[in-house]
XYZ file of C-alpha atoms in Angstrom:
566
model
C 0.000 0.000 0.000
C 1.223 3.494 -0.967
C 1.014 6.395 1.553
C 1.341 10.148 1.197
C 2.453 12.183 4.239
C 1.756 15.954 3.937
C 4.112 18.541 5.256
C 2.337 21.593 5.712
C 3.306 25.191 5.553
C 0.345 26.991 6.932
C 1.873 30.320 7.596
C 2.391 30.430 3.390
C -0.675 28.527 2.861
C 1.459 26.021 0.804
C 1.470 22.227 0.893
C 4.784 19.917 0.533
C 4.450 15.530 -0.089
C 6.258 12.796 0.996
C 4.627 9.890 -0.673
C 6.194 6.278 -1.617
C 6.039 2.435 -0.550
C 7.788 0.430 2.313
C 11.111 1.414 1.126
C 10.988 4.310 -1.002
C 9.181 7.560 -1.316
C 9.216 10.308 -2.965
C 9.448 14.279 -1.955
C 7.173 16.751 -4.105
C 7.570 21.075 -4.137
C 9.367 20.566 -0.102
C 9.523 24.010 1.655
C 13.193 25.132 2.163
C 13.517 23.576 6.269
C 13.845 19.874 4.618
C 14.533 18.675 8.204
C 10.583 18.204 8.337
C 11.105 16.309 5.203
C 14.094 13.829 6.296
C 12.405 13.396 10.116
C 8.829 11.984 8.102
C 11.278 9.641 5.712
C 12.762 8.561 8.996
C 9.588 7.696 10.493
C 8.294 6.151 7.500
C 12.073 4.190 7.704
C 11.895 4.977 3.614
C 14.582 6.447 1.572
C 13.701 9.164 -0.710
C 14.520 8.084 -4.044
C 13.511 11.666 -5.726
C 12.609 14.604 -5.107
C 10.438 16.257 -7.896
C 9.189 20.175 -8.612
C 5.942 20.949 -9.951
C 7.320 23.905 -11.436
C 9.105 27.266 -10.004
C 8.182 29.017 -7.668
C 7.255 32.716 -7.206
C 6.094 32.437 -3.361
C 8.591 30.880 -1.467
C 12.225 29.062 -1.526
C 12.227 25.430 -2.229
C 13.933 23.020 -0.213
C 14.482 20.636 -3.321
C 17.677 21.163 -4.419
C 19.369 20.778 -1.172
C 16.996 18.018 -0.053
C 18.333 15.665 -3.318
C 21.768 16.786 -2.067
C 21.832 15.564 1.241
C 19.658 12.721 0.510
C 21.138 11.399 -3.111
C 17.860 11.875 -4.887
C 17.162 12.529 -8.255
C 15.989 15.931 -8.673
C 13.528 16.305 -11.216
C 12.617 19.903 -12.378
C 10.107 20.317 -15.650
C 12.502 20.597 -18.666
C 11.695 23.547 -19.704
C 12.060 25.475 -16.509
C 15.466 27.480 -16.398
C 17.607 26.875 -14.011
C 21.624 27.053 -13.246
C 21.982 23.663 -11.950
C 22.141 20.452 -12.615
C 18.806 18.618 -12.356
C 16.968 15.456 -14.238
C 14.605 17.449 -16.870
C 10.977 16.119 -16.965
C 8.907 15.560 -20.206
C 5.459 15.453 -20.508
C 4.860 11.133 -20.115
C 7.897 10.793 -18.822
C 8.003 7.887 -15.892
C 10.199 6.865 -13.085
C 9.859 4.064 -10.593
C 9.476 5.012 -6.880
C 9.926 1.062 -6.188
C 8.078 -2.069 -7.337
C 4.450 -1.448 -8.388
C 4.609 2.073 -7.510
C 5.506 4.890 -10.516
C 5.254 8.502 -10.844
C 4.220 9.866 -13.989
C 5.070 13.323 -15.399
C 1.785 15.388 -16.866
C 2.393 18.838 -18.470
C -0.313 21.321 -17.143
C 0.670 24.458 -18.680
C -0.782 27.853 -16.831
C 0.416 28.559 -13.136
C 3.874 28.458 -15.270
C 4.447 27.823 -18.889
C 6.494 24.914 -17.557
C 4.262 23.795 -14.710
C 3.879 19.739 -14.353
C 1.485 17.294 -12.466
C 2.920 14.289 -11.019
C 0.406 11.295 -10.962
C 1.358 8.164 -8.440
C -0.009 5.015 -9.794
C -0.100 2.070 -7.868
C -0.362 -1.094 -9.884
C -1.029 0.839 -12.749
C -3.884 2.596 -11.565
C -3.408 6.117 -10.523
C -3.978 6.823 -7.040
C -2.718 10.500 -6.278
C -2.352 13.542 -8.708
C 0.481 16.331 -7.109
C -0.876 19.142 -8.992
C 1.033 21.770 -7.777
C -0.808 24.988 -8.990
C -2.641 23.733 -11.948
C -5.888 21.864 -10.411
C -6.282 23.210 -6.888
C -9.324 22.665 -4.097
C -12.362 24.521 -6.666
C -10.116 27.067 -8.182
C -6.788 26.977 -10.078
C -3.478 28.751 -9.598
C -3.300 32.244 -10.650
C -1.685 32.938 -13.987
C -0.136 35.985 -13.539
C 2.977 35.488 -12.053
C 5.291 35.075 -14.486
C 5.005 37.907 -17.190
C 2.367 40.193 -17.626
C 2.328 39.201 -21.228
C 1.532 36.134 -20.796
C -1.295 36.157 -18.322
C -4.364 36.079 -20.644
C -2.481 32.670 -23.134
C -1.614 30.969 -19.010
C -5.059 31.742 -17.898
C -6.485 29.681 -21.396
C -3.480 27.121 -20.431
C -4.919 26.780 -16.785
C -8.458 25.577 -17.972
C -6.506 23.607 -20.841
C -5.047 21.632 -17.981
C -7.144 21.324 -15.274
C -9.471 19.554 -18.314
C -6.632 17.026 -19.194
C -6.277 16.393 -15.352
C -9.727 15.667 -14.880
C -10.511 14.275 -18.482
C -7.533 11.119 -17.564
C -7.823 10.383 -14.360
C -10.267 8.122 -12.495
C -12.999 10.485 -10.065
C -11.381 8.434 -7.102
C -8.110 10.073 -8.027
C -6.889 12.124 -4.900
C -5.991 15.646 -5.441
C -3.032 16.701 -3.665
C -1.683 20.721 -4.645
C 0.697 22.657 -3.413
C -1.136 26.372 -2.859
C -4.091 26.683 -2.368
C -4.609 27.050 1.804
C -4.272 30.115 2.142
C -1.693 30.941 -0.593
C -1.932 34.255 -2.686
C -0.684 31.743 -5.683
C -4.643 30.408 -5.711
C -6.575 32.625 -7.909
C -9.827 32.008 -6.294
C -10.949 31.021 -2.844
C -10.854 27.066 -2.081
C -13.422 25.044 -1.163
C -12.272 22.733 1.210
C -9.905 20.864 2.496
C -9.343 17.497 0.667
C -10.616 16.491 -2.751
C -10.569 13.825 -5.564
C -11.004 14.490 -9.359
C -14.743 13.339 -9.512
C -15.255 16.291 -7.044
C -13.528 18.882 -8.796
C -15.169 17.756 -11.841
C -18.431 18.995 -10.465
C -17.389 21.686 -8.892
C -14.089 23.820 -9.913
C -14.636 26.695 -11.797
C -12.449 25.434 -14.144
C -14.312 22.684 -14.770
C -17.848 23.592 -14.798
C -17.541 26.656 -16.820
C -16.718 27.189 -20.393
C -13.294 28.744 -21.578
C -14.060 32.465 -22.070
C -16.470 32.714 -18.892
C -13.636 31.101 -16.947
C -11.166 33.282 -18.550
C -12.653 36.224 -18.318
C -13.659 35.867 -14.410
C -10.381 34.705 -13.516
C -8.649 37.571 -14.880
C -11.212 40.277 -13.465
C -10.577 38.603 -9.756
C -7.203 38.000 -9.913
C -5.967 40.191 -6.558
C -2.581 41.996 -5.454
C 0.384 40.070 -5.629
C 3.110 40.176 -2.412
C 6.548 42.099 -3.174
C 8.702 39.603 -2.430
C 7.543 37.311 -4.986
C 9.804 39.326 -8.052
C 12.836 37.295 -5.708
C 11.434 33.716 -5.306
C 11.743 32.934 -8.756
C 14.752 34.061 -9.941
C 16.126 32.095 -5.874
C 14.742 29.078 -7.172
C 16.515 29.294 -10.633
C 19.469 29.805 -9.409
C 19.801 27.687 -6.897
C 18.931 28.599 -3.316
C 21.826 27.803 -0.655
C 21.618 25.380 2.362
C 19.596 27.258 5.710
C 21.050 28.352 8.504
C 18.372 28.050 11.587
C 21.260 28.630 14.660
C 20.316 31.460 17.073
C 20.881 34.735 15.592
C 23.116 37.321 17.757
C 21.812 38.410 21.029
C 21.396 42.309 21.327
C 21.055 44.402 24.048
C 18.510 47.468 24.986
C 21.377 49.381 23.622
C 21.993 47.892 20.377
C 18.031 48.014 20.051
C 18.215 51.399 19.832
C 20.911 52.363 18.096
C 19.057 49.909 14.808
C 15.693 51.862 15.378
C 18.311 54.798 15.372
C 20.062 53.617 12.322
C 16.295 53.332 10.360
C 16.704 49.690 10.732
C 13.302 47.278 11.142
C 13.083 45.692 14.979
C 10.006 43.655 14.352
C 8.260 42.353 18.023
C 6.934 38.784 17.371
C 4.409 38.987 20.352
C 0.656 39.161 19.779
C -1.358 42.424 18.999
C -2.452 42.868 22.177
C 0.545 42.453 24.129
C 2.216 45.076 21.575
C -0.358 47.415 22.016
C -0.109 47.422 25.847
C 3.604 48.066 25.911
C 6.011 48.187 23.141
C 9.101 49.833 22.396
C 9.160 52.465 20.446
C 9.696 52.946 16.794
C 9.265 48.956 16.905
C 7.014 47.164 14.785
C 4.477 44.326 15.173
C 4.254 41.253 13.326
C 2.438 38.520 15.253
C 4.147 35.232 14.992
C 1.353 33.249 15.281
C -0.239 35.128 11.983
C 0.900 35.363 8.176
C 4.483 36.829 9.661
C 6.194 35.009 6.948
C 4.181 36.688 3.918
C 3.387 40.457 5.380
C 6.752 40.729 6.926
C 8.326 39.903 3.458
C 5.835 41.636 1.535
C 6.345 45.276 3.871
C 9.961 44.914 4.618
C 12.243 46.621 1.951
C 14.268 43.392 0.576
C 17.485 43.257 1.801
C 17.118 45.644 4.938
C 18.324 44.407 8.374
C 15.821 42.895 10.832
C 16.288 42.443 14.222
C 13.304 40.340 16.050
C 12.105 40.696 19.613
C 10.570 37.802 21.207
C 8.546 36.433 23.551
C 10.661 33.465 24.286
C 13.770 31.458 22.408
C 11.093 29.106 21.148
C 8.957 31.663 19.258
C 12.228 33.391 18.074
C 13.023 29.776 16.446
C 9.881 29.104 14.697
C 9.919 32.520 13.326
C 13.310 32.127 12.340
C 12.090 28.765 10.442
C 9.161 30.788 8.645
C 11.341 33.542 7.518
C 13.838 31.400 5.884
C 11.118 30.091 3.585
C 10.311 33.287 1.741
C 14.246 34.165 1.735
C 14.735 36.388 4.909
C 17.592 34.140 6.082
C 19.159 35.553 8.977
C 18.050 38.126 11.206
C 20.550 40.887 12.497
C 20.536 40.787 16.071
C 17.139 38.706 18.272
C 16.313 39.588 21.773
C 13.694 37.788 23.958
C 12.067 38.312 27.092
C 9.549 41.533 26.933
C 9.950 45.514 26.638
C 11.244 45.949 30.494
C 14.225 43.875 28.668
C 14.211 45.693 25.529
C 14.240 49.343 26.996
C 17.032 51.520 28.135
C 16.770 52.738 31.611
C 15.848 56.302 30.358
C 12.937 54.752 27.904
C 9.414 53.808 29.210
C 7.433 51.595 26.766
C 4.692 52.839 24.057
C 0.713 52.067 24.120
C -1.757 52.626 21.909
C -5.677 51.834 22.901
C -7.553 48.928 20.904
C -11.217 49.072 20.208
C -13.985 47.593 18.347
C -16.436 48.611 15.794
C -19.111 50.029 18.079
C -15.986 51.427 19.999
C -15.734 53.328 16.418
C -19.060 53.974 15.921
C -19.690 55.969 18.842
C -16.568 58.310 18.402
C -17.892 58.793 14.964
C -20.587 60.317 16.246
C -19.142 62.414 18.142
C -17.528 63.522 15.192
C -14.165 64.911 16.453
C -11.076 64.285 14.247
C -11.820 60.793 13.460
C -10.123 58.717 10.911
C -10.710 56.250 9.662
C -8.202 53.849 7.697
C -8.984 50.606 6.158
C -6.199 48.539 5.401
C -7.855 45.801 3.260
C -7.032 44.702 -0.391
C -8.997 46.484 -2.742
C -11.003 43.125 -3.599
C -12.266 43.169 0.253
C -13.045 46.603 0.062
C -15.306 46.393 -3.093
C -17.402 43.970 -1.412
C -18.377 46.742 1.279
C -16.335 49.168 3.245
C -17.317 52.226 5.669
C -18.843 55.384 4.144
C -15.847 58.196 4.431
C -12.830 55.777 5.353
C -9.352 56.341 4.094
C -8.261 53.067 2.057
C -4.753 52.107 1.996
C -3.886 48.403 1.953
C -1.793 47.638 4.676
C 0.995 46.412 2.056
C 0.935 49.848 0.768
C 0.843 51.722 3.692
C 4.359 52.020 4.483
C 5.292 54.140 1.472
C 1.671 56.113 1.730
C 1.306 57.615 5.459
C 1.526 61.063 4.354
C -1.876 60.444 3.062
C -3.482 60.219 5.901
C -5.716 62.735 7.423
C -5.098 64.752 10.291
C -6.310 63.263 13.740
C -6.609 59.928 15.459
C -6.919 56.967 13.171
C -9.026 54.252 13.934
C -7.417 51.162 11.503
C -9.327 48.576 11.031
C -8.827 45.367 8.355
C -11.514 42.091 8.008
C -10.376 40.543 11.313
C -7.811 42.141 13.380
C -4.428 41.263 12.284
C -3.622 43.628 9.805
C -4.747 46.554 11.416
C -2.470 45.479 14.387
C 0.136 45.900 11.528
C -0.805 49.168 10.462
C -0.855 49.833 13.827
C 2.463 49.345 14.775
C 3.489 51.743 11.658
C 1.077 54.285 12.270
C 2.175 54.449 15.934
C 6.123 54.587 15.179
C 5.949 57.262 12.853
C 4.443 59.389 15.429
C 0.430 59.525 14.527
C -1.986 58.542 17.441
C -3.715 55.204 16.331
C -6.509 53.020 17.667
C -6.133 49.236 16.511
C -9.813 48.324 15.860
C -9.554 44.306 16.809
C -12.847 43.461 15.467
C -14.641 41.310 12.707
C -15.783 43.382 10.029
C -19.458 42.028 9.533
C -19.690 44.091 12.903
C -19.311 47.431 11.149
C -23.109 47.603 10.137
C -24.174 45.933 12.972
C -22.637 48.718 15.452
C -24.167 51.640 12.914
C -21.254 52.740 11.230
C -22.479 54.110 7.596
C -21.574 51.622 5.007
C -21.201 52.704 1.178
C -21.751 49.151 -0.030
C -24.534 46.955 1.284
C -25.867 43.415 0.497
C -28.335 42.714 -2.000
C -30.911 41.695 0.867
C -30.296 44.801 2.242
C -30.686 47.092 -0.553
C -34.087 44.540 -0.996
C -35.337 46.013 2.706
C -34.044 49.967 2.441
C -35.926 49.881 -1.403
C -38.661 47.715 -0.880
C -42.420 48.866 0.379
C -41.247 49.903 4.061
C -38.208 50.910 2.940
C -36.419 54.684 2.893
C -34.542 54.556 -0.121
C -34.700 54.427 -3.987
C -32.972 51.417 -5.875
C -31.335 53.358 -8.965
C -30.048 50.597 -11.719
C -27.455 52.315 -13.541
C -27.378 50.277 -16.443
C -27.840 50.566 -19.969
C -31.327 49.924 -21.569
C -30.866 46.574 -22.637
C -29.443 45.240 -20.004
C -32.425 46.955 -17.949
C -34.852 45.216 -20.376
C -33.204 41.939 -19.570
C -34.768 41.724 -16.180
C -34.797 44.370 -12.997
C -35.524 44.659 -9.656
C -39.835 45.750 -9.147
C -39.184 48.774 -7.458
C -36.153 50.495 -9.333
C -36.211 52.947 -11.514
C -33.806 53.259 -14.389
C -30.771 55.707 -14.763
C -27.818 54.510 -17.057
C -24.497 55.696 -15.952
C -23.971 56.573 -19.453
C -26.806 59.472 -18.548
C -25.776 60.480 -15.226
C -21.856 60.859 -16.241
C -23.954 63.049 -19.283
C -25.172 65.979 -16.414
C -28.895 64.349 -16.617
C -30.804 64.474 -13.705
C -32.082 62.076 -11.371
C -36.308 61.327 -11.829
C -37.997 63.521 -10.132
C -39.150 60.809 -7.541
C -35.491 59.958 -6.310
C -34.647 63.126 -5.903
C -33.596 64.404 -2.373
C -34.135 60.685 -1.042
C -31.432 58.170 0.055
C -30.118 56.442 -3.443
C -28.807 52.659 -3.196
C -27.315 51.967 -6.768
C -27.142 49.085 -8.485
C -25.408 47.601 -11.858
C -24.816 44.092 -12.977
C -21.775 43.045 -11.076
C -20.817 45.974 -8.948
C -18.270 48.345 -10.442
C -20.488 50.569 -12.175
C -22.378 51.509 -9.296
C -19.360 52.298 -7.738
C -18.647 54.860 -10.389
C -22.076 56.242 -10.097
C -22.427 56.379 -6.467
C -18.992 58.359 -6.669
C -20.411 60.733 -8.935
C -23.746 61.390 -7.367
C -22.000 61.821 -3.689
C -20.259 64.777 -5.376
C -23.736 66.061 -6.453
C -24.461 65.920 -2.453
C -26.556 62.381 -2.443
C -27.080 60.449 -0.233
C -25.805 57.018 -1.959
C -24.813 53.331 -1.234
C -24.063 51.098 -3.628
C -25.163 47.419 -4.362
C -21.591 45.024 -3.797
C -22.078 42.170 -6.313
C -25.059 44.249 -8.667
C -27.792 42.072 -10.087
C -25.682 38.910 -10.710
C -25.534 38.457 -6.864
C -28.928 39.522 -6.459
C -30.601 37.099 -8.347
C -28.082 35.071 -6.173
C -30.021 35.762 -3.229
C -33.280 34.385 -4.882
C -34.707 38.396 -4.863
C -37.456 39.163 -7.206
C -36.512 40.334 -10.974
C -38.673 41.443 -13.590
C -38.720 42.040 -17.504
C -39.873 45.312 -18.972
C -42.145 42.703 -21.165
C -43.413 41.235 -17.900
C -47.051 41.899 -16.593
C -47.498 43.623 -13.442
C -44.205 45.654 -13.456
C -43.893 48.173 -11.033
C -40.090 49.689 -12.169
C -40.000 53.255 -12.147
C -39.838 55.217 -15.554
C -36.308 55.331 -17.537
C -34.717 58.638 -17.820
């Protein structure tokens, strides 16, 4: 019987393999700590035989070349990947023997990479296991463009190529087994679960279930920010990265503490938000160890600057240590643990800032004096719904931006927490007074706050019969003709961006404008705020609410109530 032991890599959202017999095995995409790797051989009492790449990578350092060293592996890297070192080049079909009765075949699947390959394991002949790298992930696909911006729309077509070859050749019992996908900014799209076999993707991956240009075409629209410090995992993994080096770092002093924060150099603390925001020292910066530290501390960090870490305890200073090396931030300047009374000079006391919630928010909004408000979310979060008057700045950003910033205390706030401890931490060193709002943000409406997106069943009760507002559809007329909500009346954008003026009906009453999928309202809910409206937009337009089973209507249709077209 075959087996396939998983190494995870949560804090990347990445997935490595061990997988093999009684005596051999076989590693696939391991993260660059390969001692994780070598202990579950050891366990296992298997040898690894190779140790195979799906492709290279753009969001972290692989392990593989050093593992196959230490271990005497092949190491098999797609053939048409370039690389400075010597590896065995894999063609499409191409086979190799992980021991008797179990074989590892080689499956081009073109579109996270032009080079990217799938690696089935067949056991008697039968395949068992598909490593799919970041071609056929958990409901989505890997994104496609992280190679050359050139090439994203051919990879995209490539990705749906594949994922139908995958799923087209393989039995439905098949097990799925990718590398992103978990949490990874490599997955184009949000995964459905945790396991998965190729009769469940059939049925339900958007690669899969939709046609070529409708799969295209969305992919491409959702496809999100990409971190900074992927432009240097590539070109690492090409050339070769070297062995890690996970001994202690130098231990520094209160003294040398300062004179790095002196010297513009990062000290990052490692503790949790709240313990930072309590008592920290200053000009310090918080990345929580037990978050993403390994993927926002790369992505903010200017590559190549010295970081010295401050830590809770010589076992938190190791594990971040670990995490770091993976995305190529190999060894921290100077470490310190203990807490700020160890970190501080005699002369220093420690930094606070207060931490609040969304109703925390909501009433010093009302009281309206010298509140900001800064949301640090990617622009995709933010289009789904974001706080009427806020600042936006995604937290990735935000280091290069903070003379954008209003005057007055800023209340930061991001989907859940983490982030806006972050922002935080930078908003607080470079002097501004902050408020960390450590808070889930589905609690924004609830406290009051004014939103300038809502949900299609909310725009359904604020335009309906007891409702206060007007649904504008901002679409064009044949779209509108296609089917509308009852109760709107019709205003193309088209019109409004014209000068024409709103019916007389939804004049000087609260607006809430819709489109198809969300990003014209946006535009038009911009424009009429500068005409003095009062205007929230629809997030997701007509697509999601028909979604939400809400009533549409035809202009053919008897019994329509939609208001006149202007």
């Amino acid at each position: 019987m075959y087996f396939v032991d998983t190494i995870e890599v949560p804090g990347l959202g990445n997935r490595g393999y061990l997988a093999g017999g009684p005596r051999g095995a076989v590693a696939v995409d391991p993260p660059r700590d390969i001692d994780r790797m070598i202990t579950a051989a050891a366990r296992r009492d298997v040898r690894i035989a190779y140790v195979v790449e799906t492709h290279v990578h753009n969001d972290y350092v692989t392990g593989g070349l050093e593992l196959a060293r230490l271990t005497g592996a092949a190491y098999l890297v797609p053939a048409a990947a370039r690389v400075a070192y010597q590896r065995v080049p894999v063609h499409d079909g191409d086979t190799v023997e992980v021991e008797a009765g179990l074989t590892l075949r080689a499956v081009a699947t073109p579109g996270h990479t032009p080079h990217h390959t799938a690696y089935v394991l067949q056991e008697g002949g039968r395949a068992v296991a598909a490593f799919t790298g970041g071609s056929l992930l958990i409901g989505t696909v890997g994104r496609p463009d992280l190679v050359e911006p050139r090439l994203t729309g051919e990879l995209a077509r490539a990705q749906h190529a594949s994922a139908h070859r995958l799923a087209e050749t393989l039995p439905d019992d098949t097990r799925v087994l990718p590398t992103h996908g978990f949490g990874s900014f490599c997955a184009s799209g949000r995964p459905t679960g945790d396991t998965t076999t190729v009769g469940h993707e059939r049925v339900t991956n958007e690669a899969l279930v939709k046609d070529e240009e409708t799969f295209v075409a969305e992919l491409l629209a959702a496809l999100d920010d990409v971190p900074a410090y992927y432009t240097h995992m590539g070109p690492a993994n090409a050339q070769g990265p070297a062995p890690v080096d996970l001994t202690p770092p130098a231990l520094a002093d209160a003294e040398e503490i300062a004179a790095r924060l002196a010297a513009g150099e990062w000290v990052v603390d490692l503790r949790n938000r709240v313990a930072f925001a309590e008592g920290h020292v200053a000009g310090t910066v918080n990345f929580e160890a037990d978050g993403q530290l390994a993927t926002y501390l790369a992505w903010l960090l200017p590559w190549g600057k010295p970081v010295t870490l401050l830590a809770e305890s010589a076992e938190q200073l190791a594990d971040a240590q670990r995490e770091l090396v993976r995305v190529g931030i190999d060894r921290p300047a100077a470490a310190a643990t203990g807490s700020p009374v160890d970190w501080l000079r005699e002369s220093e006391r420690a930094r606070s800032f207060p931490r609040g919630t969304f109703a925390d928010l909501a009433k010093a909004y009302g009281d309206g004096d010298g509140v900001v408000v800064l949301d640090v979310r990617r622009d995709s979060e933010r289009a789904a719904g974001h706080i009427a008057g806020s600042t936006h700045i995604p937290v990735h950003r935000l280091r290069d931006r903070l003379g954008e910033i209003p005057d007055g205390t800023v209340w930061v706030h991001c989907a859940g927490g983490m982030r806006a401890g972050i922002a935080a931490s930078l908003l607080d060193a470079a002097g501004r007074n902050v408020v960390a709002v450590d808070d889930g943000f589905a609690s924004a409406a609830e406290a009051g706050l004014p939103m300038a997106r809502i949900t299609p069943v909310r725009a359904h009760e604020r335009t309906g019969a007891d409702g206060d507002a007007v649904l504008l559809d901002v679409r064009e007329p044949e779209e509108w003709a296609a089917g509308h909500a009852p109760a709107a009346v019709h205003t193309p954008l088209s019109a409004l961006t014209a000068g024409a003026p709103l019916p007389r009906h939804a004049q000087h009453r609260p607006l809430v404008a819709i489109c198809r999928s969300g990003r014209r309202s946006q535009e038009a809910a911009t424009l009429l705020r500068a005409r003095g409206a009062d205007v929230v937009d629809v997030s997701g337009g007509m697509l999601a609410w028909a979604e939400a089973g809400l009533p549409v209507v035809t202009e053919a249709s008897p019994g329509t109530t939609g208001g006149p077209a202007a």
